[in-house]
Amino acid sequence: MVLRERIADHVYVFRSGLYAHVNAGLVATDEGCVVIDTLPYPQETQEIVEFVTKRLRSHVRYLVLTHCHADHVYGAYLFQGAEIVGHRLSRDLMIRQTRPALIEARQRNAALAEVRLDLPTMLTEKQATLRLGEFTLVLDHSPGHSPDLITVYVKEEKVLFASDAVMPVPYLVGGDISDFRRSLRAIMHLSPVEDVVQGHGDVLLRGEVNTVLQTQLDYLDCIEKTAQDIFASGGGKAELDASDIEDCGLRRTALNGYVQQLHRGNLYFLFGQARRQARQG
Ligand SMILES: [Zn+2]
């Protein structure tokens, strides 16, 4: 069951009850809707489609896919007639990585049997502006979590859909820690912002945004140091596994405890990088 939240007059958030509290967004304008990301399972994305057609009696003009990861894009095929917007790198990564992974996922998971991957056709680079009805959406390239990630700022409503550039634990496997820091700092300086919709989990309100973002920057410093220290002292798997996310200032209970798994993934990723750098001398 999807949790629907109205965060501004014309802006809604839909949160997955089935997978890792993923958020999709909706901006309802006079000339149709813009949807930001889909939910992973078709039955949940279908709830967004029905909300638009039955409750709002509207239609979807644009679907923005913020990055290539499965949990945000699997429902794109359900928005027939909408133009799909995404970063140029996203389209490439979806062809090379998301699509082959989907073929495997379909075999393991009957709920995904009908899913097919529709790709972005309207492609962005560094920044793009999308205007529809009375709203202006600014799409900014914000890599770090993944190389292709874009955030969506709804100017008139002062809402930022940050996608996985902001989530209860920064997750950088397949991404880049320096890019991540730059993107978080850019979001910190974005103004004015009333709400930040994270890629997963609760919506952040104005008063808490900068504290949360600073905690995330501190977390990145902490995991980088932890992985480097473990590598430098000759440690390995045992030491990496023993690291607790709370040692780096984040709560262990977020996303039903899934964050600890993401934390471990981050440490393995950074440890691997430290080892590669040492080999290259
Ligand atoms: Zn995600």
CSV table of N, CA and C in Angstrom, one decimal, residues 62-213:
chain,number,residue,atom,x,y,z
A,62,TYR,N,4.8,14.7,-18.3
A,62,TYR,CA,6.3,14.4,-18.2
A,62,TYR,C,6.5,13.4,-17.1
A,63,LEU,N,7.4,12.4,-17.3
A,63,LEU,CA,7.9,11.6,-16.2
A,63,LEU,C,9.4,11.9,-16.2
A,64,VAL,N,9.8,12.4,-15.0
A,64,VAL,CA,11.3,12.6,-14.9
A,64,VAL,C,11.8,11.4,-14.1
A,65,LEU,N,12.8,10.7,-14.7
A,65,LEU,CA,13.5,9.6,-14.0
A,65,LEU,C,14.8,10.2,-13.5
A,66,THR,N,15.0,10.2,-12.1
A,66,THR,CA,16.1,10.9,-11.5
A,66,THR,C,17.4,10.2,-11.7
A,67,HIS,N,17.4,8.9,-11.8
A,67,HIS,CA,18.6,8.1,-12.1
A,67,HIS,C,18.2,6.7,-12.5
A,68,CYS,N,19.2,5.9,-12.8
A,68,CYS,CA,19.0,4.6,-13.5
A,68,CYS,C,18.6,3.5,-12.6
A,69,HIS,N,18.6,3.7,-11.3
A,69,HIS,CA,18.4,2.5,-10.4
A,69,HIS,C,17.0,2.0,-10.4
A,70,ALA,N,16.9,0.6,-10.4
A,70,ALA,CA,15.7,-0.1,-10.5
A,70,ALA,C,14.5,0.4,-9.7
A,71,ASP,N,14.8,0.7,-8.4
A,71,ASP,CA,13.7,1.1,-7.5
A,71,ASP,C,13.0,2.4,-7.9
A,72,HIS,N,13.6,3.1,-8.8
A,72,HIS,CA,13.0,4.4,-9.2
A,72,HIS,C,12.4,4.4,-10.6
A,73,VAL,N,12.7,3.4,-11.4
A,73,VAL,CA,12.4,3.5,-12.8
A,73,VAL,C,11.5,2.4,-13.4
A,74,TYR,N,11.3,1.3,-12.6
A,74,TYR,CA,10.6,0.1,-13.1
A,74,TYR,C,9.2,0.4,-13.6
A,75,GLY,N,8.6,1.5,-13.0
A,75,GLY,CA,7.2,1.7,-13.4
A,75,GLY,C,7.0,2.6,-14.6
A,76,ALA,N,8.1,3.0,-15.2
A,76,ALA,CA,8.0,4.0,-16.3
A,76,ALA,C,7.0,3.6,-17.4
A,77,TYR,N,7.0,2.3,-17.7
A,77,TYR,CA,6.1,1.8,-18.8
A,77,TYR,C,4.6,2.0,-18.6
A,78,LEU,N,4.3,2.3,-17.3
A,78,LEU,CA,2.9,2.5,-17.0
A,78,LEU,C,2.4,3.9,-17.3
A,79,PHE,N,3.3,4.8,-17.7
A,79,PHE,CA,2.9,6.2,-18.0
A,79,PHE,C,2.9,6.4,-19.5
A,80,GLN,N,2.0,5.6,-20.2
A,80,GLN,CA,2.0,5.7,-21.7
A,80,GLN,C,1.5,7.1,-22.1
A,81,GLY,N,2.2,7.7,-23.1
A,81,GLY,CA,1.8,9.0,-23.5
A,81,GLY,C,2.6,10.1,-22.8
A,82,ALA,N,3.3,9.8,-21.8
A,82,ALA,CA,4.1,10.8,-21.1
A,82,ALA,C,5.5,10.9,-21.8
A,83,GLU,N,6.1,12.0,-21.9
A,83,GLU,CA,7.5,12.2,-22.3
A,83,GLU,C,8.4,11.8,-21.2
A,84,ILE,N,9.4,11.0,-21.4
A,84,ILE,CA,10.3,10.6,-20.3
A,84,ILE,C,11.5,11.4,-20.3
A,85,VAL,N,11.8,12.1,-19.2
A,85,VAL,CA,13.0,13.0,-19.1
A,85,VAL,C,14.0,12.4,-18.2
A,86,GLY,N,15.3,12.5,-18.6
A,86,GLY,CA,16.4,12.0,-17.7
A,86,GLY,C,17.7,12.5,-18.2
A,87,HIS,N,18.7,12.2,-17.4
A,87,HIS,CA,20.1,12.6,-17.8
A,87,HIS,C,20.6,11.7,-18.9
A,88,ARG,N,21.4,12.3,-19.8
A,88,ARG,CA,22.0,11.5,-20.9
A,88,ARG,C,22.7,10.2,-20.4
A,89,LEU,N,23.4,10.4,-19.3
A,89,LEU,CA,24.1,9.2,-18.7
A,89,LEU,C,23.2,8.2,-18.2
A,90,SER,N,22.0,8.6,-17.8
A,90,SER,CA,21.0,7.7,-17.3
A,90,SER,C,20.5,6.7,-18.4
A,91,ARG,N,20.3,7.3,-19.5
A,91,ARG,CA,19.8,6.5,-20.6
A,91,ARG,C,20.9,5.4,-20.9
A,92,ASP,N,22.2,5.8,-21.0
A,92,ASP,CA,23.2,4.8,-21.3
A,92,ASP,C,23.3,3.8,-20.2
A,93,LEU,N,23.2,4.2,-18.9
A,93,LEU,CA,23.3,3.2,-17.8
A,93,LEU,C,22.1,2.3,-17.8
A,94,MET,N,21.0,2.8,-18.1
A,94,MET,CA,19.8,1.9,-18.2
A,94,MET,C,19.9,0.9,-19.2
A,95,ILE,N,20.5,1.2,-20.4
A,95,ILE,CA,20.7,0.2,-21.4
A,95,ILE,C,21.7,-0.8,-21.0
A,96,ARG,N,22.8,-0.3,-20.4
A,96,ARG,CA,24.0,-1.2,-20.1
A,96,ARG,C,23.8,-2.0,-18.8
A,97,GLN,N,23.1,-1.4,-17.8
A,97,GLN,CA,23.0,-2.1,-16.5
A,97,GLN,C,21.6,-2.4,-16.0
A,98,THR,N,20.7,-1.4,-16.1
A,98,THR,CA,19.4,-1.6,-15.5
A,98,THR,C,18.6,-2.7,-16.3
A,99,ARG,N,18.7,-2.6,-17.6
A,99,ARG,CA,17.9,-3.5,-18.5
A,99,ARG,C,18.4,-5.0,-18.3
A,100,PRO,N,19.7,-5.3,-18.4
A,100,PRO,CA,20.1,-6.7,-18.1
A,100,PRO,C,19.7,-7.2,-16.7
A,101,ALA,N,19.8,-6.3,-15.7
A,101,ALA,CA,19.4,-6.7,-14.4
A,101,ALA,C,17.9,-7.0,-14.3
A,102,LEU,N,17.1,-6.2,-15.0
A,102,LEU,CA,15.7,-6.5,-15.0
A,102,LEU,C,15.3,-7.8,-15.5
A,103,ILE,N,16.1,-8.3,-16.6
A,103,ILE,CA,15.8,-9.6,-17.2
A,103,ILE,C,16.0,-10.7,-16.1
A,104,GLU,N,17.0,-10.5,-15.3
A,104,GLU,CA,17.2,-11.5,-14.3
A,104,GLU,C,16.2,-11.4,-13.2
A,105,ALA,N,15.9,-10.1,-12.8
A,105,ALA,CA,14.9,-9.9,-11.7
A,105,ALA,C,13.6,-10.4,-12.0
A,106,ARG,N,13.2,-10.3,-13.3
A,106,ARG,CA,11.9,-10.9,-13.7
A,106,ARG,C,11.7,-12.4,-13.5
A,107,GLN,N,12.9,-13.1,-13.6
A,107,GLN,CA,12.9,-14.5,-13.4
A,107,GLN,C,12.7,-14.9,-12.0
A,108,ARG,N,13.3,-14.1,-11.1
A,108,ARG,CA,13.3,-14.3,-9.7
A,108,ARG,C,12.0,-13.9,-9.0
A,109,ASN,N,11.3,-12.9,-9.6
A,109,ASN,CA,10.2,-12.2,-8.9
A,109,ASN,C,9.0,-12.1,-9.8
A,110,ALA,N,8.0,-12.9,-9.5
A,110,ALA,CA,6.8,-12.9,-10.3
A,110,ALA,C,6.1,-11.5,-10.4
A,111,ALA,N,6.2,-10.7,-9.3
A,111,ALA,CA,5.6,-9.4,-9.3
A,111,ALA,C,6.1,-8.5,-10.3
A,112,LEU,N,7.3,-8.8,-10.9
A,112,LEU,CA,8.0,-7.9,-11.9
A,112,LEU,C,7.8,-8.5,-13.3
A,113,ALA,N,7.0,-9.6,-13.4
A,113,ALA,CA,7.0,-10.3,-14.7
A,113,ALA,C,6.6,-9.4,-15.9
A,114,GLU,N,5.8,-8.4,-15.7
A,114,GLU,CA,5.3,-7.6,-16.8
A,114,GLU,C,6.2,-6.4,-17.1
A,115,VAL,N,7.1,-6.1,-16.2
A,115,VAL,CA,7.8,-4.8,-16.2
A,115,VAL,C,8.7,-4.8,-17.5
A,116,ARG,N,8.7,-3.7,-18.2
A,116,ARG,CA,9.7,-3.5,-19.3
A,116,ARG,C,10.2,-2.1,-19.1
A,117,LEU,N,11.5,-1.9,-19.5
A,117,LEU,CA,12.1,-0.7,-19.2
A,117,LEU,C,12.0,0.3,-20.3
A,118,ASP,N,11.2,1.4,-20.0
A,118,ASP,CA,11.1,2.5,-21.0
A,118,ASP,C,12.2,3.5,-20.6
A,119,LEU,N,12.9,4.0,-21.7
A,119,LEU,CA,14.0,4.9,-21.5
A,119,LEU,C,13.7,6.4,-21.6
A,120,PRO,N,14.5,7.2,-21.0
A,120,PRO,CA,14.3,8.7,-21.2
A,120,PRO,C,14.6,9.0,-22.7
A,121,THR,N,13.7,9.9,-23.2
A,121,THR,CA,13.9,10.4,-24.6
A,121,THR,C,14.3,11.9,-24.6
A,122,MET,N,13.9,12.6,-23.6
A,122,MET,CA,14.2,14.0,-23.5
A,122,MET,C,15.4,14.1,-22.5
A,123,LEU,N,16.6,14.4,-23.0
A,123,LEU,CA,17.8,14.2,-22.2
A,123,LEU,C,18.4,15.5,-21.7
A,124,THR,N,18.9,15.5,-20.5
A,124,THR,CA,19.4,16.6,-19.9
A,124,THR,C,21.0,16.5,-19.7
A,125,GLU,N,21.7,17.6,-19.5
A,125,GLU,CA,23.1,17.5,-19.2
A,125,GLU,C,23.3,18.1,-17.8
A,126,LYS,N,23.9,19.4,-17.7
A,126,LYS,CA,24.2,20.0,-16.4
A,126,LYS,C,22.9,20.5,-15.8
A,127,GLN,N,22.1,21.3,-16.5
A,127,GLN,CA,20.9,21.8,-15.9
A,127,GLN,C,19.9,22.0,-17.1
A,128,ALA,N,18.6,21.8,-16.7
A,128,ALA,CA,17.5,22.0,-17.6
A,128,ALA,C,16.3,22.6,-16.9
A,129,THR,N,15.5,23.3,-17.6
A,129,THR,CA,14.3,23.8,-17.0
A,129,THR,C,13.1,23.3,-17.8
A,130,LEU,N,12.1,22.8,-17.0
A,130,LEU,CA,10.9,22.3,-17.6
A,130,LEU,C,9.8,23.1,-17.1
A,131,ARG,N,9.0,23.7,-18.1
A,131,ARG,CA,7.9,24.5,-17.7
A,131,ARG,C,6.6,23.9,-18.1
A,132,LEU,N,5.7,23.8,-17.2
A,132,LEU,CA,4.3,23.2,-17.5
A,132,LEU,C,3.3,24.0,-16.7
A,133,GLY,N,2.3,24.5,-17.4
A,133,GLY,CA,1.2,25.3,-16.7
A,133,GLY,C,1.9,26.4,-15.9
A,134,GLU,N,1.6,26.5,-14.7
A,134,GLU,CA,2.1,27.6,-13.8
A,134,GLU,C,3.4,27.3,-13.1
A,135,PHE,N,4.0,26.1,-13.4
A,135,PHE,CA,5.1,25.7,-12.7
A,135,PHE,C,6.4,25.6,-13.5
A,136,THR,N,7.5,25.9,-12.8
A,136,THR,CA,8.9,25.8,-13.3
A,136,THR,C,9.6,24.8,-12.6
A,137,LEU,N,10.2,23.8,-13.2
A,137,LEU,CA,11.0,22.8,-12.6
A,137,LEU,C,12.4,22.9,-13.1
A,138,VAL,N,13.3,23.0,-12.1
A,138,VAL,CA,14.7,23.1,-12.5
A,138,VAL,C,15.4,21.7,-12.2
A,139,LEU,N,16.0,21.1,-13.3
A,139,LEU,CA,16.6,19.8,-13.1
A,139,LEU,C,18.1,20.0,-13.1
A,140,ASP,N,18.7,19.6,-12.0
A,140,ASP,CA,20.2,19.8,-11.8
A,140,ASP,C,20.9,18.5,-11.8
A,141,HIS,N,22.0,18.4,-12.5
A,141,HIS,CA,22.8,17.2,-12.4
A,141,HIS,C,23.5,17.2,-11.0
A,142,SER,N,23.2,16.1,-10.2
A,142,SER,CA,23.7,16.1,-8.8
A,142,SER,C,24.4,14.7,-8.6
A,143,PRO,N,25.5,14.4,-9.2
A,143,PRO,CA,26.0,13.0,-9.1
A,143,PRO,C,26.6,12.7,-7.7
A,144,GLY,N,27.0,11.5,-7.5
A,144,GLY,CA,27.6,11.1,-6.2
A,144,GLY,C,27.0,9.7,-5.8
A,145,HIS,N,25.7,9.7,-5.6
A,145,HIS,CA,25.0,8.4,-5.4
A,145,HIS,C,25.1,7.5,-6.7
A,146,SER,N,25.0,8.2,-7.8
A,146,SER,CA,25.2,7.5,-9.1
A,146,SER,C,25.7,8.6,-10.0
A,147,PRO,N,26.3,8.3,-11.1
A,147,PRO,CA,26.9,9.4,-12.0
A,147,PRO,C,25.8,10.2,-12.7
A,148,ASP,N,24.6,9.7,-12.8
A,148,ASP,CA,23.6,10.2,-13.7
A,148,ASP,C,22.5,11.0,-13.0
A,149,LEU,N,22.6,11.1,-11.6
A,149,LEU,CA,21.5,11.6,-10.9
A,149,LEU,C,21.1,13.1,-11.1
A,150,ILE,N,19.8,13.3,-11.2
A,150,ILE,CA,19.3,14.7,-11.3
A,150,ILE,C,18.3,15.0,-10.2
A,151,THR,N,18.4,16.2,-9.6
A,151,THR,CA,17.4,16.6,-8.7
A,151,THR,C,16.4,17.5,-9.4
A,152,VAL,N,15.2,17.6,-8.8
A,152,VAL,CA,14.1,18.4,-9.4
A,152,VAL,C,13.6,19.5,-8.4
A,153,TYR,N,13.8,20.7,-8.7
A,153,TYR,CA,13.4,21.8,-7.8
A,153,TYR,C,12.1,22.5,-8.4
A,154,VAL,N,11.0,22.4,-7.6
A,154,VAL,CA,9.8,23.1,-8.1
A,154,VAL,C,9.8,24.5,-7.5
A,155,LYS,N,10.1,25.4,-8.4
A,155,LYS,CA,10.4,26.8,-8.0
A,155,LYS,C,9.2,27.4,-7.2
A,156,GLU,N,8.0,27.4,-7.8
A,156,GLU,CA,6.9,28.1,-7.2
A,156,GLU,C,6.5,27.6,-5.9
A,157,GLU,N,6.7,26.3,-5.6
A,157,GLU,CA,6.3,25.6,-4.4
A,157,GLU,C,7.5,25.5,-3.4
A,158,LYS,N,8.7,25.8,-3.9
A,158,LYS,CA,9.9,25.7,-3.0
A,158,LYS,C,10.1,24.3,-2.5
A,159,VAL,N,9.9,23.4,-3.4
A,159,VAL,CA,10.1,22.0,-3.0
A,159,VAL,C,11.2,21.4,-3.8
A,160,LEU,N,12.1,20.7,-3.1
A,160,LEU,CA,13.2,20.0,-3.9
A,160,LEU,C,13.0,18.5,-3.8
A,161,PHE,N,12.9,17.9,-5.0
A,161,PHE,CA,12.9,16.4,-5.0
A,161,PHE,C,14.4,16.0,-5.2
A,162,ALA,N,15.0,15.6,-4.1
A,162,ALA,CA,16.5,15.4,-4.1
A,162,ALA,C,16.9,14.0,-4.6
A,163,SER,N,15.9,13.1,-4.8
A,163,SER,CA,16.2,11.7,-5.1
A,163,SER,C,17.2,11.2,-4.1
A,164,ASP,N,18.1,10.3,-4.6
A,164,ASP,CA,19.0,9.6,-3.6
A,164,ASP,C,20.3,10.4,-3.4
A,165,ALA,N,20.3,11.7,-3.8
A,165,ALA,CA,21.3,12.6,-3.4
A,165,ALA,C,21.1,12.8,-1.9
A,166,VAL,N,19.9,12.7,-1.4
A,166,VAL,CA,19.6,12.8,0.0
A,166,VAL,C,18.8,11.6,0.4
A,167,MET,N,19.3,10.7,1.3
A,167,MET,CA,18.5,9.6,1.9
A,167,MET,C,19.0,9.3,3.3
A,168,PRO,N,18.3,8.5,4.0
A,168,PRO,CA,18.7,8.4,5.5
A,168,PRO,C,20.1,7.9,5.7
A,169,VAL,N,20.8,7.3,4.7
A,169,VAL,CA,22.2,7.1,4.7
A,169,VAL,C,22.7,7.3,3.3
A,170,PRO,N,23.7,8.2,3.1
A,170,PRO,CA,24.2,8.4,1.8
A,170,PRO,C,24.8,7.1,1.3
A,171,TYR,N,24.4,6.6,0.1
A,171,TYR,CA,24.8,5.3,-0.4
A,171,TYR,C,25.6,5.6,-1.7
A,172,LEU,N,26.9,5.2,-1.7
A,172,LEU,CA,27.7,5.6,-2.8
A,172,LEU,C,28.3,4.5,-3.7
A,173,VAL,N,27.8,3.3,-3.4
A,173,VAL,CA,28.3,2.2,-4.3
A,173,VAL,C,28.0,2.4,-5.7
A,174,GLY,N,29.0,2.4,-6.6
A,174,GLY,CA,28.7,2.7,-8.0
A,174,GLY,C,28.7,4.2,-8.3
A,175,GLY,N,28.9,5.0,-7.2
A,175,GLY,CA,29.0,6.5,-7.4
A,175,GLY,C,30.4,7.0,-7.1
A,176,ASP,N,30.4,8.2,-6.5
A,176,ASP,CA,31.7,8.8,-6.2
A,176,ASP,C,31.6,9.8,-5.0
A,177,ILE,N,32.5,9.6,-4.0
A,177,ILE,CA,32.4,10.3,-2.8
A,177,ILE,C,32.6,11.8,-3.0
A,178,SER,N,33.5,12.2,-3.8
A,178,SER,CA,33.8,13.7,-4.0
A,178,SER,C,32.6,14.3,-4.7
A,179,ASP,N,32.0,13.7,-5.7
A,179,ASP,CA,30.8,14.2,-6.3
A,179,ASP,C,29.7,14.3,-5.3
A,180,PHE,N,29.6,13.3,-4.5
A,180,PHE,CA,28.5,13.3,-3.4
A,180,PHE,C,28.6,14.5,-2.5
A,181,ARG,N,29.8,14.8,-2.1
A,181,ARG,CA,30.0,16.0,-1.2
A,181,ARG,C,29.6,17.3,-1.9
A,182,ARG,N,30.1,17.4,-3.2
A,182,ARG,CA,29.7,18.6,-4.0
A,182,ARG,C,28.2,18.7,-4.1
A,183,SER,N,27.5,17.6,-4.4
A,183,SER,CA,26.1,17.7,-4.6
A,183,SER,C,25.4,18.1,-3.3
A,184,LEU,N,25.8,17.5,-2.2
A,184,LEU,CA,25.2,17.8,-0.9
A,184,LEU,C,25.4,19.3,-0.5
A,185,ARG,N,26.6,19.8,-0.8
A,185,ARG,CA,26.8,21.2,-0.5
A,185,ARG,C,26.0,22.1,-1.4
A,186,ALA,N,25.8,21.7,-2.7
A,186,ALA,CA,25.0,22.5,-3.6
A,186,ALA,C,23.5,22.6,-3.1
A,187,ILE,N,23.0,21.4,-2.6
A,187,ILE,CA,21.7,21.4,-2.0
A,187,ILE,C,21.6,22.3,-0.8
A,188,MET,N,22.6,22.3,0.0
A,188,MET,CA,22.6,23.1,1.2
A,188,MET,C,22.5,24.6,0.9
A,189,HIS,N,23.0,25.0,-0.3
A,189,HIS,CA,23.0,26.4,-0.7
A,189,HIS,C,21.8,26.8,-1.5
A,190,LEU,N,21.0,25.8,-1.8
A,190,LEU,CA,19.8,26.1,-2.6
A,190,LEU,C,18.8,26.8,-1.7
A,191,SER,N,18.2,27.9,-2.3
A,191,SER,CA,17.3,28.7,-1.5
A,191,SER,C,16.3,29.4,-2.4
A,192,PRO,N,15.1,29.6,-2.0
A,192,PRO,CA,14.5,29.1,-0.8
A,192,PRO,C,13.9,27.7,-0.9
A,193,VAL,N,14.0,26.9,0.2
A,193,VAL,CA,13.4,25.6,0.2
A,193,VAL,C,12.5,25.3,1.4
A,194,GLU,N,11.3,24.9,1.1
A,194,GLU,CA,10.4,24.6,2.2
A,194,GLU,C,10.5,23.1,2.6
A,195,ASP,N,10.6,22.2,1.6
A,195,ASP,CA,10.6,20.8,1.8
A,195,ASP,C,11.7,20.1,0.9
A,196,VAL,N,12.3,19.1,1.5
A,196,VAL,CA,13.2,18.3,0.6
A,196,VAL,C,12.7,16.9,0.7
A,197,VAL,N,12.3,16.4,-0.5
A,197,VAL,CA,11.8,15.0,-0.6
A,197,VAL,C,13.1,14.1,-0.9
A,198,GLN,N,13.4,13.3,0.1
A,198,GLN,CA,14.5,12.3,-0.1
A,198,GLN,C,14.1,11.2,-1.0
A,199,GLY,N,15.1,10.6,-1.6
A,199,GLY,CA,14.8,9.4,-2.4
A,199,GLY,C,14.1,8.3,-1.7
A,200,HIS,N,14.4,8.2,-0.4
A,200,HIS,CA,13.8,7.2,0.5
A,200,HIS,C,13.5,7.8,1.8
A,201,GLY,N,12.3,7.5,2.4
A,201,GLY,CA,12.1,7.9,3.8
A,201,GLY,C,11.3,9.2,3.9
A,202,ASP,N,11.3,9.8,5.1
A,202,ASP,CA,10.5,11.0,5.4
A,202,ASP,C,10.9,12.2,4.6
A,203,VAL,N,9.9,13.1,4.4
A,203,VAL,CA,10.2,14.4,3.8
A,203,VAL,C,10.8,15.3,4.9
A,204,LEU,N,11.9,16.0,4.5
A,204,LEU,CA,12.6,16.9,5.4
A,204,LEU,C,12.0,18.3,5.3
A,205,LEU,N,11.8,18.9,6.5
A,205,LEU,CA,11.2,20.2,6.5
A,205,LEU,C,12.4,21.3,6.6
A,206,ARG,N,12.0,22.5,6.2
A,206,ARG,CA,13.0,23.6,6.1
A,206,ARG,C,14.0,23.6,7.3
A,207,GLY,N,13.4,23.6,8.5
A,207,GLY,CA,14.2,23.8,9.8
A,207,GLY,C,15.2,22.7,10.0
A,208,GLU,N,15.0,21.5,9.4
A,208,GLU,CA,15.9,20.4,9.7
A,208,GLU,C,16.9,20.1,8.5
A,209,VAL,N,16.7,20.7,7.4
A,209,VAL,CA,17.4,20.3,6.2
A,209,VAL,C,18.9,20.4,6.4
A,210,ASN,N,19.4,21.6,6.8
A,210,ASN,CA,20.8,21.8,6.9
A,210,ASN,C,21.5,20.9,7.9
A,211,THR,N,20.8,20.7,9.0
A,211,THR,CA,21.4,19.8,10.0
A,211,THR,C,21.6,18.4,9.5
A,212,VAL,N,20.5,17.9,8.8
A,212,VAL,CA,20.6,16.6,8.2
A,212,VAL,C,21.7,16.5,7.1
A,213,LEU,N,21.8,17.5,6.3
A,213,LEU,CA,22.8,17.5,5.3
A,213,LEU,C,24.2,17.6,5.9
